[in-house]
Short mmCIF file of C-alpha atoms in Angstrom, two decimals:
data_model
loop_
_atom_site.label_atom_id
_atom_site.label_comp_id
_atom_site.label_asym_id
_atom_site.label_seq_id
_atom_site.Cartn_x
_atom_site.Cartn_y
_atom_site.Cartn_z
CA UNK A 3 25.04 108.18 -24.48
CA UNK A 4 21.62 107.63 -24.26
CA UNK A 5 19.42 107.48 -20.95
CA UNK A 6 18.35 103.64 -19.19
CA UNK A 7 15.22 102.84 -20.22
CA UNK A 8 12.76 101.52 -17.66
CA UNK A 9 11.19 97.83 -17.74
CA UNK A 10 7.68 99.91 -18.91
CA UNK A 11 9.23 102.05 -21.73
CA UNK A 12 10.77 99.36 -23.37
CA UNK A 13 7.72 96.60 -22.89
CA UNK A 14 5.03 98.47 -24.05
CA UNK A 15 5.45 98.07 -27.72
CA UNK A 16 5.77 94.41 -27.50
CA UNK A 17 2.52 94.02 -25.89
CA UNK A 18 0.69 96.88 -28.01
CA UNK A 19 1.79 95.67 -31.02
CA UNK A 20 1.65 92.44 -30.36
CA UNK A 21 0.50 90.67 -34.20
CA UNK A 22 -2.97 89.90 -33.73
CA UNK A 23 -5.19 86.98 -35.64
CA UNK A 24 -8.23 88.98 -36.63
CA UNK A 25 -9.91 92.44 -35.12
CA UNK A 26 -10.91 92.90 -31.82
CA UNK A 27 -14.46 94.07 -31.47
CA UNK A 28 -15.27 97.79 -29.44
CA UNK A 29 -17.36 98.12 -27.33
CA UNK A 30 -20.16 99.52 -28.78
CA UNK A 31 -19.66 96.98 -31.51
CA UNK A 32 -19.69 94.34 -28.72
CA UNK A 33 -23.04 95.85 -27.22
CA UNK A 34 -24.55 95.61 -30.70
CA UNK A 35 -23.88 91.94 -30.91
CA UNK A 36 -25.35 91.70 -27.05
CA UNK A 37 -28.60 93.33 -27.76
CA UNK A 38 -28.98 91.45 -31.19
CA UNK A 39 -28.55 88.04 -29.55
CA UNK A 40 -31.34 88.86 -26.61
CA UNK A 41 -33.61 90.24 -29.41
CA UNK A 42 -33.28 86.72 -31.41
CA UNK A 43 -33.99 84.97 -28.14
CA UNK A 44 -36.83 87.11 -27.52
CA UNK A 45 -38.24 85.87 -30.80
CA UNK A 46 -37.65 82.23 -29.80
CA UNK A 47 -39.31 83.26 -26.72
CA UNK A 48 -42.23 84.34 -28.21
CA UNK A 49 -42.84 81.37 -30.77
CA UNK A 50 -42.14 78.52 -28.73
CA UNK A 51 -43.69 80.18 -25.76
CA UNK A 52 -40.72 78.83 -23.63
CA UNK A 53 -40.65 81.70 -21.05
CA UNK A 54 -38.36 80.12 -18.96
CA UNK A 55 -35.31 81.10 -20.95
CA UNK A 56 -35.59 84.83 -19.88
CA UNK A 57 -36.86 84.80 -16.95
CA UNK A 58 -35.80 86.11 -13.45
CA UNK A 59 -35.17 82.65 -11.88
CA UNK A 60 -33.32 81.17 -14.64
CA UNK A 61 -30.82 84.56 -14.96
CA UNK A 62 -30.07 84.72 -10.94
CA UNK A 63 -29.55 80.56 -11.31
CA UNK A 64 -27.66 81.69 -14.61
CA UNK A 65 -24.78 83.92 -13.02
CA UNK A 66 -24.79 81.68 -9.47
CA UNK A 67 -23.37 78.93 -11.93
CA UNK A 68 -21.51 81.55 -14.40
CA UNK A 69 -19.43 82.58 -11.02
CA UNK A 70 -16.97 79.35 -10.16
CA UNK A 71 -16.57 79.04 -13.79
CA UNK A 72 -15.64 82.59 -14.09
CA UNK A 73 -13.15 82.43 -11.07
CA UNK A 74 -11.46 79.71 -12.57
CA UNK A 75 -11.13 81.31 -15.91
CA UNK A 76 -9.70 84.12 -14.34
CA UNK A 77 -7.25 82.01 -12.48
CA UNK A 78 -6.35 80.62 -15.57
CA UNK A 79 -6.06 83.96 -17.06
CA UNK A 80 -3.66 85.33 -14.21
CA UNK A 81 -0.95 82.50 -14.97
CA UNK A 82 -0.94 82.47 -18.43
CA UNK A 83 -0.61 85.86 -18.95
CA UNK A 84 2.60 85.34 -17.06
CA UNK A 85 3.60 82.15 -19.26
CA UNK A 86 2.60 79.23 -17.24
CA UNK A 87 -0.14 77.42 -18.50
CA UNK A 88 -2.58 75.71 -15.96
CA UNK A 89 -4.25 72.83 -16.47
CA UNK A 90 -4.42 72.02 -12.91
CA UNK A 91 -7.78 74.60 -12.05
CA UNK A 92 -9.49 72.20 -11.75
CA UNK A 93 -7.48 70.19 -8.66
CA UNK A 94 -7.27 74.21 -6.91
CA UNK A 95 -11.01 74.05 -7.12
CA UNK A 96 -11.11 70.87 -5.42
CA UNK A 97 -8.94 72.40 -3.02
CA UNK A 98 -10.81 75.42 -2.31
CA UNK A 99 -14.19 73.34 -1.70
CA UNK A 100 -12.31 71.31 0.94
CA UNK A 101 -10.62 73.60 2.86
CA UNK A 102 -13.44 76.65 2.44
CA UNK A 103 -15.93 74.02 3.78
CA UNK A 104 -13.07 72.31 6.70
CA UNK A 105 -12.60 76.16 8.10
CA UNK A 106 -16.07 76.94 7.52
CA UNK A 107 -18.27 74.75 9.46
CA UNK A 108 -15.24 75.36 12.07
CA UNK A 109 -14.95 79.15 12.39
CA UNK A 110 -17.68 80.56 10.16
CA UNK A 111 -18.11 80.82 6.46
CA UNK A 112 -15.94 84.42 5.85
CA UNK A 113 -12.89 81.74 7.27
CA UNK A 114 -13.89 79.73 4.82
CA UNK A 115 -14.10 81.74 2.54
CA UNK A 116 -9.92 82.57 3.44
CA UNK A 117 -8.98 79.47 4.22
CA UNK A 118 -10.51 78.02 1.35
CA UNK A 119 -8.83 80.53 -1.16
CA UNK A 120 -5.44 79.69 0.74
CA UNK A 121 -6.12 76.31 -0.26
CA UNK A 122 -6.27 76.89 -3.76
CA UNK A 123 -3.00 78.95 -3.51
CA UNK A 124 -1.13 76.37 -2.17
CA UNK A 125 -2.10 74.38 -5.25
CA UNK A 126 -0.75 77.14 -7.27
CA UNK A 127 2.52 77.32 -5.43
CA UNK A 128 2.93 73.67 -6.25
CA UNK A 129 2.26 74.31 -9.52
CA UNK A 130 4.82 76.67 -9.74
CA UNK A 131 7.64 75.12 -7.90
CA UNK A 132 7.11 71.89 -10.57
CA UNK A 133 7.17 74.08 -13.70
CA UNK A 134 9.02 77.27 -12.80
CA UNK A 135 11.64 75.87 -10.78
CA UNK A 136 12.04 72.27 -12.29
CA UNK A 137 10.71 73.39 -15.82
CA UNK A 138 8.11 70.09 -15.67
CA UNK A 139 6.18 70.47 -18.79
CA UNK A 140 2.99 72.64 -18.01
CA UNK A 141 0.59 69.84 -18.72
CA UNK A 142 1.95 67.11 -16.90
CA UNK A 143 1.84 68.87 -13.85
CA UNK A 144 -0.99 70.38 -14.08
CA UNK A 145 -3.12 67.35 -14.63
CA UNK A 146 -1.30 65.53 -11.53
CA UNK A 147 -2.25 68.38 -9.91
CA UNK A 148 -5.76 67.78 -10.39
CA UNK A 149 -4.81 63.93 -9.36
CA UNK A 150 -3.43 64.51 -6.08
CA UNK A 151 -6.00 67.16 -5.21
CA UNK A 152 -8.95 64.88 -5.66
CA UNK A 153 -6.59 62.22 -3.72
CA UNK A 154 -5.86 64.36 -0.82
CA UNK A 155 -9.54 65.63 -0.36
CA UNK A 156 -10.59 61.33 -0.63
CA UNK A 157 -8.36 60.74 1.95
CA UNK A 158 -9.06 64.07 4.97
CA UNK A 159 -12.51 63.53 4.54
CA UNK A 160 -13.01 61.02 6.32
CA UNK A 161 -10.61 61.85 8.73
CA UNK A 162 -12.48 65.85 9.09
CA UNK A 163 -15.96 64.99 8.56
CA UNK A 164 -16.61 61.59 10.16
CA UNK A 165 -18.32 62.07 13.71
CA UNK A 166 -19.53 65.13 13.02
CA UNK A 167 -23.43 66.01 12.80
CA UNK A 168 -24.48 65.78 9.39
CA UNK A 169 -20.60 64.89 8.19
CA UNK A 170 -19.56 61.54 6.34
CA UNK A 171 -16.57 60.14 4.17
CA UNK A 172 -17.58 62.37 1.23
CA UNK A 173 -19.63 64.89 2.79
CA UNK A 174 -18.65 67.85 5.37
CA UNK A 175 -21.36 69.20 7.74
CA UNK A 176 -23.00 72.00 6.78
CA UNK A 177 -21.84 75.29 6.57
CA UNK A 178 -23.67 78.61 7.63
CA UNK A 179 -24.27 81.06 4.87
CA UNK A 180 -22.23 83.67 3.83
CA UNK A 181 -26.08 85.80 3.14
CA UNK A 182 -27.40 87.45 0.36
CA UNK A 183 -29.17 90.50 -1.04
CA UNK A 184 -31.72 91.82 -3.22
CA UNK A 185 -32.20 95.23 -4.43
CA UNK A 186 -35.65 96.27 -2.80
CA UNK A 187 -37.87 97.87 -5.53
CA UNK A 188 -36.33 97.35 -8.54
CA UNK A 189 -36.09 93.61 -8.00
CA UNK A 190 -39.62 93.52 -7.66
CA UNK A 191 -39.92 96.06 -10.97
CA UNK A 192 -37.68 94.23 -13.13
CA UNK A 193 -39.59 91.03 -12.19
CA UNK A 194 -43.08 92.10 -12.78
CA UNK A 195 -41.93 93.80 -15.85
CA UNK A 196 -40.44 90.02 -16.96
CA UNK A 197 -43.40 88.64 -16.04
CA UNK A 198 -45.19 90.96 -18.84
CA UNK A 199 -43.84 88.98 -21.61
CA UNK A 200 -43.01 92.02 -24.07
CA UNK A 201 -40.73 91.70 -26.81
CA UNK A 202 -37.23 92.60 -26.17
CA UNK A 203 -38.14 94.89 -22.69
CA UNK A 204 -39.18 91.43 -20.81
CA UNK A 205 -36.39 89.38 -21.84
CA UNK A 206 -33.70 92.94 -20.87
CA UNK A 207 -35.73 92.91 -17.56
CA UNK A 208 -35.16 89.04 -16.87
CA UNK A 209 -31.41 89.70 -17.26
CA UNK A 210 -31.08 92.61 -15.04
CA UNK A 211 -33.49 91.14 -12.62
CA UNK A 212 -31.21 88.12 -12.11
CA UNK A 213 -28.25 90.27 -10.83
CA UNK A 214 -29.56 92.27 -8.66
CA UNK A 215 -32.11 89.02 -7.24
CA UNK A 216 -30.90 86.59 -4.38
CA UNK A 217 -27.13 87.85 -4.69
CA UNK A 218 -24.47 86.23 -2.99
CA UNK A 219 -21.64 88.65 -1.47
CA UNK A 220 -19.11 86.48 -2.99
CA UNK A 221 -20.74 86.95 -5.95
CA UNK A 222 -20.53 90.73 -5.77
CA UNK A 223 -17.01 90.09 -5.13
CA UNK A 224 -16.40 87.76 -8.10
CA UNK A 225 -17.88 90.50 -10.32
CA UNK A 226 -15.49 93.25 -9.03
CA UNK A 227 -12.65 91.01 -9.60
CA UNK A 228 -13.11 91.34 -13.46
CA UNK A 229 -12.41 95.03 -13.90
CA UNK A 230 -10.54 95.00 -11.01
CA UNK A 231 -8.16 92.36 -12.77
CA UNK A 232 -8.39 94.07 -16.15
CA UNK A 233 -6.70 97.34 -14.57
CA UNK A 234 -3.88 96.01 -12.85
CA UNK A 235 -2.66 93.60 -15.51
CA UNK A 236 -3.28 96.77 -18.45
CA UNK A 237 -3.09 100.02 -16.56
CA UNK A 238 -0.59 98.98 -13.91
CA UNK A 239 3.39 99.10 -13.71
CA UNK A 240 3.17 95.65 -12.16
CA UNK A 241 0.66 93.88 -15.13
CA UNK A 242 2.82 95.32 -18.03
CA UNK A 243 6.17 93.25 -15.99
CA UNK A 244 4.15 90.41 -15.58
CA UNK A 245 2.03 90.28 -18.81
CA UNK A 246 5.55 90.59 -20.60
CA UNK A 247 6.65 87.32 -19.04
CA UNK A 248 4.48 85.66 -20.81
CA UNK A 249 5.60 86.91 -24.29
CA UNK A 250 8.92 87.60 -24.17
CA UNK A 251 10.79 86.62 -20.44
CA UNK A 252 14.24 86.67 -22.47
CA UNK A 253 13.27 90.63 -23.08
CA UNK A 254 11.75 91.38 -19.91
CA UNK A 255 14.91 89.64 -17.64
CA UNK A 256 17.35 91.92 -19.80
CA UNK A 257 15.54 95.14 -18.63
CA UNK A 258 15.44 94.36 -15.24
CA UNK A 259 12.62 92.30 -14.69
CA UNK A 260 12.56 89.52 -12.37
CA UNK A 261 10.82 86.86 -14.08
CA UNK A 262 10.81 84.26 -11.60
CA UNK A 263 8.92 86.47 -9.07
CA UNK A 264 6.26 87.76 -11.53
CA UNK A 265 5.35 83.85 -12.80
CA UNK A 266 5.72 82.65 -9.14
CA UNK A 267 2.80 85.51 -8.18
CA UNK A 268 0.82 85.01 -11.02
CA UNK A 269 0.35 81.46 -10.75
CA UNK A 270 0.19 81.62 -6.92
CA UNK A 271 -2.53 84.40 -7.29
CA UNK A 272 -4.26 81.92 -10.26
CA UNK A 273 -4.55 79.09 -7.70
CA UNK A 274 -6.15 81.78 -5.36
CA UNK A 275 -8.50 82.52 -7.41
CA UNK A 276 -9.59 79.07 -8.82
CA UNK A 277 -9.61 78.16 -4.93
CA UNK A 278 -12.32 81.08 -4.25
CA UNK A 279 -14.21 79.78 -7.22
CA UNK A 280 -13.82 76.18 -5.18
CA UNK A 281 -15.25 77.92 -1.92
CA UNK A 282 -17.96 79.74 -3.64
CA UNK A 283 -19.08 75.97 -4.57
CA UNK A 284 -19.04 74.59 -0.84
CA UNK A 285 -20.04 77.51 0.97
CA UNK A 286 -22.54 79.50 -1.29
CA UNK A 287 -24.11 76.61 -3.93
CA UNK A 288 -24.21 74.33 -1.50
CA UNK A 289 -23.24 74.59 1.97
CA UNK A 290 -21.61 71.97 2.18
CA UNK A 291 -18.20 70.03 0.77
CA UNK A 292 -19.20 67.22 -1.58
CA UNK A 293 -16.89 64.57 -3.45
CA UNK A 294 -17.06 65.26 -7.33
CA UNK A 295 -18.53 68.67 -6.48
CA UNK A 296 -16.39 70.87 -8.90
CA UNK A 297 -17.83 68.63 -11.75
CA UNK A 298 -15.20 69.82 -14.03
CA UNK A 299 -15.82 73.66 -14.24
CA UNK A 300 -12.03 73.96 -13.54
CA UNK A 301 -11.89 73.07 -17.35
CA UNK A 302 -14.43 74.81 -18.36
CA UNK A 303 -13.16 77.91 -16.90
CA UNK A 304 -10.26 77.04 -18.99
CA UNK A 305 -12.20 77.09 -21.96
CA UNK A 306 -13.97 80.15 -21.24
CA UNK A 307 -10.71 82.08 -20.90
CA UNK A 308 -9.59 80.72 -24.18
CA UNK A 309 -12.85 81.60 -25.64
CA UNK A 310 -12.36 85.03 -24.34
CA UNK A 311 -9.28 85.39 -25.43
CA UNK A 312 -7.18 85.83 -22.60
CA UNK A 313 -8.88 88.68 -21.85
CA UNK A 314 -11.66 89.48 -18.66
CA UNK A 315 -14.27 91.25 -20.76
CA UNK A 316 -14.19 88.39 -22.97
CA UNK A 317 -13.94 85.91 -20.16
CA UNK A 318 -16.80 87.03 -18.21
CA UNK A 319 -18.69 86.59 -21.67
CA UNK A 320 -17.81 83.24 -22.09
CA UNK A 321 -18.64 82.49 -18.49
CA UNK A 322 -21.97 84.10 -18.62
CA UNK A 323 -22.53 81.51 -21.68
CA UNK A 324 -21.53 78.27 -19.82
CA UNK A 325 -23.39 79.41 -16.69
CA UNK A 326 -26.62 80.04 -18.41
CA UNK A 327 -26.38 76.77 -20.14
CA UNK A 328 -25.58 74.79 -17.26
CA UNK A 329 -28.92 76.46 -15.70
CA UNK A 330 -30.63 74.99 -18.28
CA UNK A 331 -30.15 71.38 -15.97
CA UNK A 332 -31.85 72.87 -12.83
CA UNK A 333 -35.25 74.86 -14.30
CA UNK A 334 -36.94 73.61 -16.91
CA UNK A 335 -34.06 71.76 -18.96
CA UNK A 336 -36.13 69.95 -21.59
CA UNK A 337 -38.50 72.59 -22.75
CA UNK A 338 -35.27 75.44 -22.38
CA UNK A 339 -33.00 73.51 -25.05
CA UNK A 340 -35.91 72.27 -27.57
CA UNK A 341 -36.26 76.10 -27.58
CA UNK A 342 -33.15 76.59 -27.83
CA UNK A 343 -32.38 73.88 -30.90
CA UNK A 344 -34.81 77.08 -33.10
CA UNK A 345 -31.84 79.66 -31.05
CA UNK A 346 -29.19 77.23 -32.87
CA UNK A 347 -30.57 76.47 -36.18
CA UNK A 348 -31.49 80.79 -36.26
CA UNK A 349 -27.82 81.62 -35.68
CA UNK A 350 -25.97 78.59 -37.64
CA UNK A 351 -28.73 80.35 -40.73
CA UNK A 352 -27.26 83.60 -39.75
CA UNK A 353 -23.50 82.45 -39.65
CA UNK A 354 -24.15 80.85 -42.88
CA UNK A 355 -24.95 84.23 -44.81
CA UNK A 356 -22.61 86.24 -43.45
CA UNK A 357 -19.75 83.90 -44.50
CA UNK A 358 -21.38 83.89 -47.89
CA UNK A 359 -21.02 87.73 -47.79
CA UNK A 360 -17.43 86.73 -47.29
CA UNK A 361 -17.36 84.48 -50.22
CA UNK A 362 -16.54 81.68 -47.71
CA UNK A 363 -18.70 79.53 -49.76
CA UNK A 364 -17.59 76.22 -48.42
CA UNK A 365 -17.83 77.11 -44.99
CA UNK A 366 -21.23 78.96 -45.53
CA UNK A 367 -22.56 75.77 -47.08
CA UNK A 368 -21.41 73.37 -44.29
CA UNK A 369 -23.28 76.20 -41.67
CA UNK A 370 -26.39 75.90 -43.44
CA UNK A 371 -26.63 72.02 -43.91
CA UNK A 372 -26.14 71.81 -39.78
CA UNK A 373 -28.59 74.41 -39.46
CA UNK A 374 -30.45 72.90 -41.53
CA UNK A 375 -30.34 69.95 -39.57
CA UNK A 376 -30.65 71.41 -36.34
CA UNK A 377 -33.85 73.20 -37.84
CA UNK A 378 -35.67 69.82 -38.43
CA UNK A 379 -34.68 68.54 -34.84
CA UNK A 380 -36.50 70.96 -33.40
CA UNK A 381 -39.72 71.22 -36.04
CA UNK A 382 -39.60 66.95 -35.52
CA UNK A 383 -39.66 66.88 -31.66
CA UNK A 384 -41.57 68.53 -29.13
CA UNK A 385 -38.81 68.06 -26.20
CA UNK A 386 -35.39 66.78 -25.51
CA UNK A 387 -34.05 63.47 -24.10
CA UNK A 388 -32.39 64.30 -20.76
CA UNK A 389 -28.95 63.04 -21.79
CA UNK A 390 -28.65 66.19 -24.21
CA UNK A 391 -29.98 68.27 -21.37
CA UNK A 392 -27.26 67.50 -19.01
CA UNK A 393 -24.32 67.37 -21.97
CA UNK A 394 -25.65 70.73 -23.04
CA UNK A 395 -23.09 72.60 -21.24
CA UNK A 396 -19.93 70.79 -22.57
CA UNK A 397 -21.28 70.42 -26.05
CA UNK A 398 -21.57 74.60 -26.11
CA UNK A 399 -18.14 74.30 -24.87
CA UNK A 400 -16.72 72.35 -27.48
CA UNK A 401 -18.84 74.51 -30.12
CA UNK A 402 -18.00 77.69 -29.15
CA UNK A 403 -14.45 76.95 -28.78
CA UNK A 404 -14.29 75.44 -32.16
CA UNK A 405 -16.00 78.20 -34.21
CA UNK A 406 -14.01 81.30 -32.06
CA UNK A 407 -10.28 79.23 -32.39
CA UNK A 408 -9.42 81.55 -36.09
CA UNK A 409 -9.59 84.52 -34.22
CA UNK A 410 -7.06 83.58 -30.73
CA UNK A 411 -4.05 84.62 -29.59
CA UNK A 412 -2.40 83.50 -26.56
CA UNK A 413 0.26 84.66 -24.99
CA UNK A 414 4.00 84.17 -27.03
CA UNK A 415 5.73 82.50 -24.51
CA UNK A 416 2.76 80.93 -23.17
CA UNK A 417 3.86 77.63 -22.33
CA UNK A 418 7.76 77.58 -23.02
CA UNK A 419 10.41 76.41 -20.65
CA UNK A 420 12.60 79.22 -19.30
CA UNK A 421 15.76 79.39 -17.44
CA UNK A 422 17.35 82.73 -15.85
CA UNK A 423 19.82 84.13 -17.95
CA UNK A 424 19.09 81.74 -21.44
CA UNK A 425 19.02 85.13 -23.31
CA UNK A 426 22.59 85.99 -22.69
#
């Protein structure tokens, strides 16, 4: 007779071996890539003399912006590794704005800051009694999630805001700041050393000058949240249950595991999550709740976890990506992207070889024509209409997305209906 096995014994080879859709990179590999990127935008830097790109400012504006996207993404992250996907981010966003700026012109902004994140788990226990409970496809409800969020902020507005100093049918007073902080001396260092202009040590300065710059607390505690999620879904008891609802729930409920509870958390803790991002929006951005203020970052947080691979290294990647090109709006935005067009046509060049290495000789062509043509933008213009400016963001989305979709793999049972006890 042999001995019980435990929930963690038995789920760990379906997650290990899970069959993957290309090869994860290391670390060091990873780093590589890193430092070869800054060194070609260093070299853009230096022959279009667009300085701006690297610089101190534009990296602290960079990960301000990077951080609601990046709470959102791991929201999205949270519930899907359990098997739920959420499309409805983007309404817990909404949520957290409202309700972080409500408490926090109230009772200060560190009530906000809980009340707000509340907020945005209240959207996620919607979510969950619609698709867990009732099995409503994942979509649907997510999306009139995002309706009756933006409905139910329209319509407490006005009924919160209206009489108070500086408040209005779309706009909440203001709301004092949470504070921020700045390394003494080596902010200063990094950002005279920026200011030198070298090759490669200027642009490495700009990007470490911007994090430790004007830093928000709830940025600090956005940040944390990355490896802090990364260990408890992979190195916990707790992340293997819930990580193997989401790829095989039919498996997990005959060991032992209590599926409901795990996808009810996750997705509860998701709309947490995608509610802070919300606050950090009202409270720290601005300091203020505006109508239309999450401008759809709940879906591009979405698309950063995809492009990440369901995974927070990755994630916090993609989010870094998004952020810095939505920067590109607020400092400098014409001059930034013309600069960026020789960044583009560079690394389309680049793509193009190595898939001819690969004897991907169709693909490889098709990289080099839009190269190609990206090149001659940039050599037949000396700026960019401000349309493309502010679309810059979602058209990197859409990009990015479509060239890293041959190597993803979600979850198995991301998205599928379950009911307790369909395995027996």
């Amino acid at each position: 007779m042999t001995a019980p096995t435990t929930a963690t014994d038995v789920n760990q080879p379906s997650l290990e071996h899970a069959p993957q859709t290309g090869r994860r990179l290391s670390l060091p590999v990873l780093m590589l890539v890193i430092a070869g990127a800054l060194a070609l935008t260093s070299i853009v830097r230096l022959i279009t003399g667009a300085d701006g790109i690297t610089n101190v400012s534009q990296m602290s504006t960079a990960l301000q912006l990077a951080v609601p996207i990046g709470l959102a993404g791991l929201g999205g992250l949270w519930a899907e590794r359990a098997g739920v996907v959420n499309i409805g981010l983007e309404g817990m966003m909404i949520l957290g704005t409202w309700f972080g700026a409500w408490a926090g012109f109230q009772w200060g902004p560190w009530t906000g800051v809980l009340v707000g994140l509340i907020g945005g788990c209240l959207g996620g226990l919607l979510h969950a009694i619609v698709t867990i409970t009732f099995n409503v496809n994942h979509i649907v409800s997510g999306v009139a999630i995002n309706i009756l969020a933006l409905g139910a902020t329209r319509y407490l507005a006005p009924l919160a805001f209206e009489g108070h100093q500086g408040g209005s049918a779309k706009q909440s007073p203001a709301v004092e700041s949470l504070g921020h902080f700045t390394v003494p001396g080596l902010s200063d260092w990094l950002t005279d050393l920026n200011a030198k202009g070298w090759f490669f040590v200027s642009d490495i300065a700009g990007l470490l000058g911007g994090l430790v710059t004007d830093v928000s607390w709830l940025t600090l505690i956005a940040v944390a949240l990355i490896p802090a999620t990364w260990w408890i879904l992979w190195r916990t008891p707790f992340g293997l249950r819930l990580r193997s609802c989401g790829e095989n729930p039919v498996a997990a409920e005959s060991l032992g595991v209590n599926v409901y509870k795990y996808k009810y958390l996750a997705v509860i803790i998701s709309g947490g999550l995608a509610g802070l991002g919300g606050v950090f929006l009202s409270i720290v951005a601005n300091p203020f709740y505006l109508e239309g203020q999450t401008s759809g970052r709940g879906y591009i947080g979405l698309a950063a976890m995809i492009f990440g691979n369901w995974m927070p290294g990755g994630l916090a990647i993609g989010a870094g990506l998004f952020g810095y090109t939505d920067s590109l709006n607020l400092r400098g935005g014409s001059t930034n992207v013309h600069a960026l067009l020789l960044l583009g046509a560079l690394l389309l060049i680049i793509g193009a070889v190595w898939l001819a290495i690969r004897k991907k000789y169709v693909q490889a062509a098709v990289t080099l024509v839009v190269g190609a043509l990206v090149f001659a933008w940039y050599a037949g213009t000396n700026e960019v209409p401000s349309q493309v400016v502010a679309a810059t963001p979602y058209v990197v989305t859409l990009v990015v997305l479509a060239l890293s979709a041959q190597r993803l793999r979600m979850p198995k049972a991301n998205g599928m209906p379950y009911r307790k006890g369909q395995g027996k």
